[in-house]
Amino acid sequence: MTRLQHKRDGAGWLDDVTTYLFVGDLDAEAADAAAFRRLDDAAGAGSAEPLAGLQPAWGPTDRVAFTTCVDENPDDSGAYDVCTIAPDGAERRVVTDGSLRCASPTWSPDGERLAFDGSNYDNWYEPNEAYVARDEAGADFESVSAELDRTLARAGAPRWLDQDTIVAPIADEAWTRLAVCPLDGEPRRAFARQGRDRTVAAFDLAGDAVALGLTAADQPPDVYAVPGAELRENDAGGPTKRLSALNDEWLDEHGAALPDCEVVACETGEVRGSDAPASQSGASVSDDGEEIEAVVYYPADFDPDGDDTAPAVCAIHGGPMSYDAPGFRFDVTYWTSKGYVVAKPNYRGSTSYGRAFSEALKGSRGELESEDVIAAMEHLVGEGVADPDRLFCTGFSYGGITTAHVVTRTDMFAAAAPEHGIYDFYSNFGTDDNHNWHQWEFGMPWENEALYRDISSITRVDEIDTPLLITAGEQDWRCPPTQAEQLYVSVRKRGVDAKLVIYPDEHHNIGTPQRATHRIEELTEWFETHDPGVDGEANEVRD
């Protein structure tokens, strides 16, 4: 290997082979190499290209849009430009100017303009926005969603409602919903009939039909159709039509056991003090009164205002540039079916509350997220929902990073499970596929060693007393398994009860159903083994 980006999670080790666009005739008798034309000026480049691809889109005027990095050092750049090219490989145009990380170009109905997802690759906390540009080299482009101060959601790319209007899913306060963005006018939120209890899991638009994947805590995703008039006239369209019933038979059998869900607000430090229910370590937290929200799932028939307290799992989302919204999740449903309350806090750094809330985390790790996680669980304890002696914490990816930070700052959890995380940012540099992100946010480790040590939970490993189940994927190049090994050996050296689980051949994911089942059962067994509310003889049998 000679590439700076020598590995990519999910793609493995990288070589110097170049990806190109090819154009072929649908009427060709055989789909062999001779039937396709390689477009030499439509080549892939950049650190994310092995997974993102060139994202080609064929336009009404028979030009092809795609994304690539045209920087001289593409592996050392976060820029991705929108380009267009003729099907015969002629007249490549670089539409954007290298200032954005562009994705998902889509053509206007007349083929004269392109809408695309654009973000600041030097500040990942800024919202992704919907941009529009003409199909011209070095075109002027502008955001049509900026006034919302909300990031585009990952549920789908911007689409054209008509010649002058873009529609896109946005992340909006623990919710994914639709926004309508006129090219000449103010953007607005739309489709209020979606309801606050459902979130958009997938989105597309063609002609006058809007296709949505909608999900709720007690409803796995299904496909719905919404007429375009619903968005043009602000909720004046016809009825929402459900097009799929993928799990109705299962729901008939298990629907009564599915969880209830609500979004709750709490302030950091709101119950902190001498009467706080959590036992705190000596590490400081911010106690600054910041309001955060958590998506809380309750077992079926559980009354948070009247029932006795329940064991509770804090399940922390990854990212950190992400967020939680009410929706069906198998692991959450599994836990609620076993009597757990599950809280998913949208800690500072989450992206559905605007740039300032997200950017609060910029340049730091550990303190703010820990404070917010602790506050969410203390809120549930203070409300008489969660049993203070039966609290558990887990998270995947950045959720695993945060879980490790949390247990260096509090002993409130009976057990914890950091999954697929990074615990020593200094030793991690160059071993994962995110060197550009770490350089942008923290500088080079040899130039800012103190910062890299400070943002690493391994630096405070002597403060960890919570039993840890630590998991990793053997081929994870986003959060390498050596990080899990380092944390595991370190806490074991201190005499902390710990277990290490490595999933062979898995990258930054646990993909097969068998292993996904193993994961949730392994986590649950770890919690039950360390749960003072579970009969001791049952724990001995499990051991």
Coordinates of C-alpha atoms in Angstrom, one line a residue, residues 32-408:
D32 CA -19.3 -7.7 -21.0
A33 CA -16.5 -5.2 -20.9
A34 CA -16.7 -4.5 -24.6
A35 CA -20.3 -3.3 -24.2
F36 CA -19.4 -0.5 -21.8
R37 CA -17.5 2.7 -22.2
R38 CA -15.2 3.8 -19.4
L39 CA -15.4 7.5 -18.6
D40 CA -11.8 8.4 -17.8
D41 CA -12.7 11.8 -16.5
A42 CA -15.2 10.3 -14.1
A43 CA -12.9 8.7 -11.6
G44 CA -13.3 8.1 -7.9
A45 CA -10.9 9.6 -5.3
G46 CA -10.9 10.6 -1.7
S47 CA -10.8 8.9 1.7
A48 CA -14.5 8.0 1.8
E49 CA -14.8 7.0 -1.8
P50 CA -14.3 3.2 -1.2
L51 CA -17.6 3.1 0.6
A52 CA -19.5 6.2 -0.7
G53 CA -18.7 5.5 -4.4
L54 CA -19.3 8.1 -7.1
Q55 CA -23.0 8.3 -6.5
P56 CA -23.9 8.8 -10.2
A57 CA -27.3 10.3 -11.3
W58 CA -28.4 10.4 -14.9
G59 CA -30.1 13.7 -15.8
P60 CA -33.0 14.6 -18.1
T61 CA -30.6 16.3 -20.6
D62 CA -28.4 13.1 -20.7
R63 CA -25.7 14.4 -18.5
V64 CA -24.4 12.3 -15.6
A65 CA -23.8 13.9 -12.2
F66 CA -21.4 12.3 -9.7
T67 CA -19.2 13.2 -6.7
T68 CA -15.5 12.8 -6.3
C69 CA -12.5 14.6 -4.7
V70 CA -10.5 16.7 -7.2
D71 CA -8.0 17.8 -4.6
E72 CA -4.3 17.2 -5.4
N73 CA -4.0 15.0 -2.3
P74 CA -7.5 13.4 -2.1
D75 CA -6.7 11.1 0.8
D76 CA -5.7 14.1 2.9
S77 CA -8.8 16.1 2.1
G78 CA -12.4 16.0 3.2
A79 CA -13.7 17.8 0.1
Y80 CA -16.1 16.1 -2.3
D81 CA -17.3 18.0 -5.4
V82 CA -20.3 17.6 -7.5
C83 CA -19.3 17.0 -11.1
T84 CA -21.2 16.4 -14.3
I85 CA -20.1 14.7 -17.6
A86 CA -21.6 13.7 -20.9
P87 CA -22.3 10.0 -21.5
D88 CA -19.5 9.8 -24.1
G89 CA -17.0 11.1 -21.5
A90 CA -16.7 14.6 -22.9
E91 CA -17.0 18.0 -21.1
R92 CA -16.5 17.2 -17.5
R93 CA -17.6 20.1 -15.3
V94 CA -16.6 20.6 -11.7
V95 CA -19.7 22.3 -10.4
T96 CA -18.7 23.1 -6.8
D97 CA -15.5 24.7 -5.6
G98 CA -13.9 22.3 -3.1
S99 CA -15.3 24.0 0.0
L100 CA -17.9 21.3 0.8
R101 CA -18.2 17.6 1.3
C102 CA -21.0 17.0 -1.2
A103 CA -23.1 13.9 -1.6
S104 CA -26.2 12.6 -3.3
P105 CA -26.6 14.9 -6.3
T106 CA -30.1 14.9 -7.9
W107 CA -31.3 16.7 -11.0
S108 CA -34.1 19.2 -11.3
P109 CA -36.9 18.2 -13.6
D110 CA -35.5 20.3 -16.5
G111 CA -32.0 19.1 -16.0
E112 CA -30.5 22.6 -15.6
R113 CA -29.8 22.4 -11.8
L114 CA -28.6 20.0 -9.2
A115 CA -29.6 19.6 -5.5
F116 CA -27.2 18.0 -3.2
D117 CA -26.3 17.4 0.5
G118 CA -23.4 19.6 1.5
S119 CA -21.4 20.0 4.7
N120 CA -18.3 21.6 6.1
Y121 CA -15.6 19.0 6.1
D122 CA -13.5 21.0 8.5
N123 CA -16.3 21.2 11.1
W124 CA -18.5 18.0 11.2
Y125 CA -20.7 19.6 13.9
E126 CA -22.2 22.1 11.5
P127 CA -25.5 21.1 10.0
N128 CA -25.5 19.3 6.6
E129 CA -27.6 21.5 4.3
A130 CA -29.5 21.2 1.0
Y131 CA -27.7 23.1 -1.7
V132 CA -28.7 24.0 -5.3
A133 CA -26.4 24.8 -8.2
R134 CA -26.7 25.1 -12.0
D135 CA -24.9 22.5 -14.2
E136 CA -22.0 24.9 -14.9
A137 CA -18.3 24.7 -14.1
G138 CA -17.6 26.7 -11.1
A139 CA -21.2 27.5 -10.5
D140 CA -22.6 29.6 -7.8
F141 CA -24.4 27.5 -5.2
E142 CA -26.4 28.3 -2.1
S143 CA -28.1 26.5 0.7
V144 CA -31.9 26.5 0.6
S145 CA -32.2 25.0 4.1
A146 CA -29.8 27.1 6.2
E147 CA -32.4 29.2 7.9
L148 CA -33.8 26.1 9.6
D149 CA -30.6 25.5 11.6
R150 CA -31.2 21.8 11.3
T151 CA -29.0 19.1 9.7
L152 CA -30.3 16.9 6.9
A153 CA -31.1 13.5 8.2
R154 CA -29.6 10.3 6.9
A155 CA -33.1 9.0 6.0
G156 CA -32.7 10.2 2.4
A157 CA -31.2 12.8 0.1
P158 CA -32.8 16.1 -1.1
R159 CA -35.4 15.6 -3.8
W160 CA -37.2 18.0 -6.2
L161 CA -40.9 18.5 -5.5
D162 CA -41.1 20.7 -8.5
Q163 CA -38.9 22.9 -10.6
D164 CA -38.6 25.5 -7.8
T165 CA -38.9 23.4 -4.6
I166 CA -36.6 21.0 -2.7
V167 CA -37.8 18.5 0.0
A168 CA -35.5 16.8 2.4
P169 CA -35.7 14.9 5.7
I170 CA -34.3 16.9 8.6
A171 CA -33.2 16.1 12.2
D172 CA -35.5 18.2 14.4
E173 CA -35.3 17.8 18.2
A174 CA -35.4 14.0 18.7
W175 CA -37.4 13.6 15.5
T176 CA -36.9 13.1 11.8
R177 CA -39.4 15.0 9.7
L178 CA -39.7 16.6 6.3
A179 CA -38.8 20.2 5.3
V180 CA -39.9 22.0 2.2
C181 CA -37.2 24.4 0.9
P182 CA -38.3 26.8 -1.9
L183 CA -35.4 28.1 -4.1
D184 CA -36.8 31.6 -3.6
G185 CA -38.3 31.7 -0.2
E186 CA -38.1 30.5 3.4
P187 CA -37.8 26.8 4.2
R188 CA -40.6 25.4 6.4
R189 CA -41.4 22.2 8.3
A190 CA -44.1 20.1 6.7
F191 CA -46.3 17.0 7.0
A192 CA -47.4 17.6 10.6
R193 CA -49.8 14.7 10.3
Q194 CA -46.8 12.4 10.7
G195 CA -47.4 12.8 14.4
R196 CA -44.8 13.3 17.2
D197 CA -44.7 9.6 18.0
R198 CA -43.4 8.6 14.5
T199 CA -40.1 9.3 12.9
V200 CA -39.0 9.1 9.2
A201 CA -36.7 6.2 8.6
A202 CA -36.6 6.5 4.8
F203 CA -37.6 9.1 2.2
D204 CA -37.8 9.4 -1.6
L205 CA -39.9 11.5 -4.0
A206 CA -40.7 11.0 -7.7
G207 CA -43.3 12.8 -9.7
D208 CA -46.1 13.7 -7.3
A209 CA -45.6 10.8 -4.9
V210 CA -43.7 11.0 -1.7
A211 CA -42.5 7.7 -0.3
L212 CA -41.8 7.5 3.4
G213 CA -40.6 4.8 5.8
L214 CA -42.3 5.6 9.1
T215 CA -41.7 3.9 12.4
A216 CA -42.8 4.3 16.0
A217 CA -41.8 2.6 19.2
D218 CA -44.5 0.0 18.7
Q219 CA -44.4 -0.1 14.9
P220 CA -41.5 -1.5 12.9
P221 CA -40.9 0.5 9.7
D222 CA -43.4 0.3 6.9
V223 CA -43.7 2.2 3.6
Y224 CA -46.2 5.0 3.2
A225 CA -47.2 7.2 0.3
V226 CA -48.0 10.8 0.7
P227 CA -49.4 13.0 -2.1
G228 CA -47.2 15.9 -3.2
A229 CA -50.0 18.3 -2.4
E230 CA -49.5 17.5 1.3
L231 CA -46.2 19.3 1.0
R232 CA -47.1 22.0 -1.5
E233 CA -50.1 23.2 0.4
N234 CA -48.9 22.5 4.0
D235 CA -50.9 19.5 5.1
A236 CA -53.7 20.0 2.5
G237 CA -53.1 16.7 0.8
G238 CA -55.1 13.5 0.8
P239 CA -54.8 10.6 3.2
T240 CA -51.5 9.0 3.9
K241 CA -51.6 5.6 2.3
R242 CA -49.8 2.6 3.9
L243 CA -48.2 0.5 1.2
S244 CA -46.6 -2.3 3.2
A245 CA -47.4 -4.5 6.2
L246 CA -44.1 -6.3 6.7
N247 CA -44.6 -7.4 10.2
D248 CA -48.4 -7.5 10.8
E249 CA -48.4 -11.2 11.6
W250 CA -45.6 -10.7 14.2
L251 CA -47.4 -7.6 15.6
D252 CA -50.6 -9.6 16.0
E253 CA -48.8 -12.0 18.3
H254 CA -46.4 -9.6 20.1
G255 CA -48.0 -6.1 19.7
A256 CA -49.3 -6.0 23.2
A257 CA -45.8 -6.4 24.6
L258 CA -44.3 -3.5 22.7
P259 CA -43.0 -0.4 24.6
D260 CA -44.5 3.0 25.2
C261 CA -42.2 5.9 24.5
E262 CA -41.9 9.6 25.3
V263 CA -39.3 12.3 25.0
V264 CA -38.4 13.8 28.4
A265 CA -36.4 16.9 29.2
C266 CA -33.9 17.3 32.1
E267 CA -31.2 19.7 33.1
T268 CA -27.7 18.7 33.9
G269 CA -27.1 18.8 37.6
E270 CA -30.8 19.2 38.4
V271 CA -30.7 16.7 41.3
R272 CA -27.0 16.8 42.0
G273 CA -25.9 17.4 45.5
S274 CA -25.6 15.8 48.9
D275 CA -29.0 14.0 48.4
A276 CA -28.1 12.8 44.9
P277 CA -28.9 9.1 44.3
A278 CA -25.7 8.4 42.4
S279 CA -22.4 7.8 44.0
Q280 CA -19.9 10.1 42.3
S281 CA -16.2 9.6 41.8
G282 CA -13.7 12.5 42.3
A283 CA -13.7 13.6 38.7
S284 CA -15.4 16.9 38.0
V285 CA -18.4 17.4 35.7
S286 CA -19.9 20.7 34.4
D287 CA -23.1 21.1 36.4
D288 CA -24.0 24.0 34.1
G289 CA -27.8 23.5 33.9
E290 CA -27.9 22.8 30.2
E291 CA -31.3 21.2 29.2
I292 CA -31.1 18.0 27.2
E293 CA -33.7 15.5 26.1
A294 CA -33.8 11.7 26.3
V295 CA -36.0 9.3 24.4
V296 CA -37.4 7.0 27.1
Y297 CA -39.0 3.6 26.4
Y298 CA -41.2 2.0 29.0
P299 CA -42.2 -1.7 29.3
A300 CA -45.8 -2.3 28.1
D301 CA -48.3 -1.4 30.8
F302 CA -45.7 0.3 32.9
D303 CA -47.0 3.5 34.5
P304 CA -44.1 5.9 35.1
D305 CA -46.2 8.0 37.4
G306 CA -47.5 5.2 39.6
D307 CA -45.6 1.9 39.3
D308 CA -42.6 0.9 41.4
T309 CA -39.2 1.7 40.1
A310 CA -37.8 -0.5 37.4
P311 CA -34.2 -1.4 36.3
A312 CA -33.0 0.9 33.6
V313 CA -30.6 0.7 30.7
C314 CA -29.0 3.9 29.3
A315 CA -28.3 3.2 25.7
I316 CA -26.1 5.9 24.2
H317 CA -26.1 6.7 20.5
G318 CA -23.0 6.9 18.3
G319 CA -21.8 9.6 16.2
P320 CA -21.5 11.9 18.1
M321 CA -23.0 13.7 15.1
S322 CA -26.3 11.8 15.4
Y323 CA -29.4 11.7 17.5
D324 CA -32.1 9.4 18.8
A325 CA -35.8 9.6 17.9
P326 CA -38.9 7.6 18.8
G327 CA -38.8 4.5 16.6
F328 CA -38.8 0.7 16.7
R329 CA -35.5 -0.8 17.8
F330 CA -35.1 -4.5 18.4
D331 CA -32.6 -4.2 21.2
V332 CA -34.7 -1.6 23.0
T333 CA -37.8 -3.8 22.6
Y334 CA -36.0 -6.8 23.9
W335 CA -35.0 -5.0 27.0
T336 CA -38.4 -3.4 27.7
S337 CA -40.0 -6.9 27.2
K338 CA -37.8 -8.0 30.1
G339 CA -38.9 -5.2 32.3
Y340 CA -36.2 -2.6 31.7
V341 CA -36.8 1.1 31.2
V342 CA -34.5 2.2 28.3
A343 CA -33.2 5.8 28.1
K344 CA -31.5 7.2 25.0
P345 CA -30.1 10.6 25.9
N346 CA -29.5 13.2 23.1
Y347 CA -26.3 14.5 24.8
R348 CA -24.5 17.7 23.7
G349 CA -23.0 17.0 20.3
S350 CA -26.3 15.5 19.0
T351 CA -27.3 17.0 15.7
S352 CA -31.1 17.5 15.9
Y353 CA -31.0 20.7 18.1
G354 CA -29.1 23.1 15.9
R355 CA -25.5 24.0 15.4
A356 CA -24.8 25.6 18.8
F357 CA -26.0 22.5 20.7
S358 CA -24.0 20.1 18.4
E359 CA -20.9 22.3 18.3
A360 CA -20.7 22.5 22.1
L361 CA -18.8 19.2 22.0
K362 CA -16.2 20.4 19.5
G363 CA -12.6 19.9 20.6
S364 CA -13.5 17.9 23.7
R365 CA -14.4 14.4 24.8
G366 CA -15.9 12.9 27.9
E367 CA -17.0 15.7 30.1
L368 CA -20.2 17.1 28.5
E369 CA -21.5 13.8 27.3
S370 CA -20.9 12.2 30.7
E371 CA -22.7 15.0 32.5
D372 CA -25.7 14.7 30.1
V373 CA -25.9 10.9 30.5
I374 CA -25.7 11.1 34.3
A375 CA -28.3 13.9 34.3
A376 CA -30.7 11.8 32.2
M377 CA -30.4 8.8 34.6
E378 CA -30.6 10.9 37.7
H379 CA -33.8 12.5 36.3
L380 CA -35.4 9.0 35.9
V381 CA -34.3 8.1 39.4
G382 CA -35.6 11.4 40.8
E383 CA -38.9 10.9 39.1
G384 CA -39.3 7.5 40.7
V385 CA -39.0 5.6 37.4
A386 CA -35.6 4.0 37.7
D387 CA -34.2 2.0 40.5
P388 CA -30.9 3.7 41.6
D389 CA -29.3 0.3 42.4
R390 CA -30.3 -1.3 39.1
L391 CA -28.8 1.1 36.5
F392 CA -26.9 -0.1 33.5
C393 CA -25.1 1.7 30.7
T394 CA -24.1 0.7 27.1
G395 CA -23.4 2.3 23.8
F396 CA -21.9 1.4 20.4
S397 CA -19.1 3.3 18.6
Y398 CA -19.2 6.9 20.0
G399 CA -21.7 5.5 22.5
G400 CA -19.0 3.1 23.6
I401 CA -16.5 5.9 23.9
T402 CA -19.0 7.8 26.0
T403 CA -19.8 4.7 28.2
A404 CA -16.1 4.4 29.1
H405 CA -15.9 8.1 30.0
V406 CA -19.1 7.9 32.1
V407 CA -17.7 5.1 34.3
T408 CA -14.5 7.1 35.0

